PDB file of C-alpha atoms in Angstrom:
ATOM      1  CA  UNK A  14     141.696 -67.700   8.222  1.00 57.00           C
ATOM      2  CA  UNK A  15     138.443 -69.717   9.146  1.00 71.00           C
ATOM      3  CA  UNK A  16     136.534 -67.771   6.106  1.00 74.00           C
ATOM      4  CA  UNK A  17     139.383 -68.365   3.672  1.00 70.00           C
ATOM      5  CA  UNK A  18     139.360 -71.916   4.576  1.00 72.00           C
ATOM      6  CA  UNK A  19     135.680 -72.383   4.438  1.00 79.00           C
ATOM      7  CA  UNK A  20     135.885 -70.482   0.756  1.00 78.00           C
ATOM      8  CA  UNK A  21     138.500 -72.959  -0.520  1.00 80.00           C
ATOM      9  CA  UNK A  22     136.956 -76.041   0.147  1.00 85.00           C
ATOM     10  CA  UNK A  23     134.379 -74.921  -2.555  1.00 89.00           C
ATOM     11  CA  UNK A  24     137.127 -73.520  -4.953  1.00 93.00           C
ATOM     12  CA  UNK A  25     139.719 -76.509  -4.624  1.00 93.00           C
ATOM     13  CA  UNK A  26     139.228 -79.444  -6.942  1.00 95.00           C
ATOM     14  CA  UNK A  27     142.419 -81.971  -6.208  1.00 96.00           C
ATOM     15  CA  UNK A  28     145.606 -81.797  -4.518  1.00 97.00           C
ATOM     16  CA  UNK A  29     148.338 -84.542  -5.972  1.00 97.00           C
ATOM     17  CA  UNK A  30     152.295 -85.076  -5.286  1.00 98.00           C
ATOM     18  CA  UNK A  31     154.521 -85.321  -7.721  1.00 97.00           C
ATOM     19  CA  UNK A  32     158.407 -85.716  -7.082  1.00 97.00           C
ATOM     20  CA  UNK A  33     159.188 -82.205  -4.883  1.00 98.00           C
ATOM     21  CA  UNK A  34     156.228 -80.849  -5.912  1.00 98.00           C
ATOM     22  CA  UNK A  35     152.516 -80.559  -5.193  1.00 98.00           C
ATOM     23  CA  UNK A  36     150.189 -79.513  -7.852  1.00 98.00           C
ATOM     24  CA  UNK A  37     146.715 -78.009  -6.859  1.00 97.00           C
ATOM     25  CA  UNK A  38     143.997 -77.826  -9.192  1.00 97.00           C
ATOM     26  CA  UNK A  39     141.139 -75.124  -8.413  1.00 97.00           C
ATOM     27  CA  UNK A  40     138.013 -73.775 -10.263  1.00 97.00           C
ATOM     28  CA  UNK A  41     138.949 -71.109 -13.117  1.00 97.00           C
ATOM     29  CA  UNK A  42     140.504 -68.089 -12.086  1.00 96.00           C
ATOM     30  CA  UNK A  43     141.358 -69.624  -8.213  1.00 96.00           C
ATOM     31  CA  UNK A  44     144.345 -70.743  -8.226  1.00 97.00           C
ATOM     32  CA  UNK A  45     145.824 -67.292  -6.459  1.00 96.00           C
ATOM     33  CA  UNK A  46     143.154 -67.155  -4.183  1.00 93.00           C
ATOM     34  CA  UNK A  47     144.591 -70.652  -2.874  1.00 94.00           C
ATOM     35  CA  UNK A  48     148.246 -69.670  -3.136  1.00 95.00           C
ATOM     36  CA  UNK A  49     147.965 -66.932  -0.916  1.00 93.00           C
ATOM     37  CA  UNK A  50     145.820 -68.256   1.600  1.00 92.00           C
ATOM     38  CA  UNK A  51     148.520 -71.803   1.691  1.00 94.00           C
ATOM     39  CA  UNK A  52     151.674 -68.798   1.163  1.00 95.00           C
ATOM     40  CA  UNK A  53     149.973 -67.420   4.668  1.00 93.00           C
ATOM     41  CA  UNK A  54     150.149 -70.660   6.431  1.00 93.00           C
ATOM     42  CA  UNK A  55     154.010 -70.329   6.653  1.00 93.00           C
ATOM     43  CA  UNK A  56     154.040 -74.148   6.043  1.00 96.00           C
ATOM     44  CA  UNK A  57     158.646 -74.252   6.195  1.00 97.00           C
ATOM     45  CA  UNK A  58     158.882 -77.344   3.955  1.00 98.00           C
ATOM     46  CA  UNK A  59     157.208 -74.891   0.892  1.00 98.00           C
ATOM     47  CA  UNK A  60     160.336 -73.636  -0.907  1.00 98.00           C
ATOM     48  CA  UNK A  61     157.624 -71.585  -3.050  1.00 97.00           C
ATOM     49  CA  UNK A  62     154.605 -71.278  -5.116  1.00 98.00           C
ATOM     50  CA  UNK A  63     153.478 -70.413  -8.514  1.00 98.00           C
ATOM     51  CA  UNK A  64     149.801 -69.884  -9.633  1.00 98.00           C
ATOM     52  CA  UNK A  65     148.569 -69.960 -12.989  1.00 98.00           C
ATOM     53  CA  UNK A  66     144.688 -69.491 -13.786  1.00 98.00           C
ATOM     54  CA  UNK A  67     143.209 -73.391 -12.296  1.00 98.00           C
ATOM     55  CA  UNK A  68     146.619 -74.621 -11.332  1.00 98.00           C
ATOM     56  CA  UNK A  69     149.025 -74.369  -8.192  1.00 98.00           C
ATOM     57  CA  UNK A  70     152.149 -75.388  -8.379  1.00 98.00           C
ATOM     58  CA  UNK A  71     154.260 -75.646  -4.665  1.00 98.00           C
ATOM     59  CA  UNK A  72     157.956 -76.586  -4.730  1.00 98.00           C
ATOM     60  CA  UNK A  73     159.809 -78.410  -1.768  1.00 98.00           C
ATOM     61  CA  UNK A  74     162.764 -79.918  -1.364  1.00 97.00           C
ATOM     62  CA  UNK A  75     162.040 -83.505  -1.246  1.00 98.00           C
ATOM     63  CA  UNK A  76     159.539 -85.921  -2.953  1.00 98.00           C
ATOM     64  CA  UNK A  77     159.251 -86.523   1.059  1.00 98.00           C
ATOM     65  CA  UNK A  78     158.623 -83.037   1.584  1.00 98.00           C
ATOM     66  CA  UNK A  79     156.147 -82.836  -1.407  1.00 98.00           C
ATOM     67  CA  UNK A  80     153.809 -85.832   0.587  1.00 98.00           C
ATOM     68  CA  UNK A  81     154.114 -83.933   3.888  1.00 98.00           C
ATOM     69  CA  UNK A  82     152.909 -80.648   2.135  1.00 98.00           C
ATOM     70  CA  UNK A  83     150.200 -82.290   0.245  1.00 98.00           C
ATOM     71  CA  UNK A  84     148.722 -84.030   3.251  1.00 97.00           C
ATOM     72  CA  UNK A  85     149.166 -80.521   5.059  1.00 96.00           C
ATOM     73  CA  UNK A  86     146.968 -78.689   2.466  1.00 94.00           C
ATOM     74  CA  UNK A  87     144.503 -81.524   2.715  1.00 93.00           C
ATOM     75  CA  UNK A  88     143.882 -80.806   6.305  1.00 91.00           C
ATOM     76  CA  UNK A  89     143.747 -76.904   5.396  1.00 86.00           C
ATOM     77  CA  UNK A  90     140.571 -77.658   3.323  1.00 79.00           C
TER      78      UNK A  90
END
């Protein structure tokens, strides 16, 4: 987990809330690479995630929630 970690904080550009959901922006082509490693971190308020190329999406339940998460995946990286 310490190498994934390590690797991310080069790949991962922002992380910002947005009603129930937190939206992760990455270097091309990274965005899986960070869903898994945050999918692995069992974190329960994530309802899920979806990865495109340089975007992250993760869903929660709350706008609440969404905060908690983000300042979660901050301390990740």
């Amino acid at each position: 987990t310490n190498k994934y970690s390590t690797m991310l904080k080069d790949i991962v550009v922002s992380i910002q809330p947005a009603q129930n959901i937190v939206i992760v922006r990455t270097i091309a082509a990274s965005a899986s690479t960070a869903a898994a490693f945050i999918d692995q971190q069992n974190i329960i308020e994530i309802l899920g995630t979806i990865a495109g190329d340089d975007t992250l999406f993760i869903a929660t339940k709350s706008s609440e929630d969404a905060i908690k998460v983000a300042n979660q995946v901050k301390a990740l990286f």
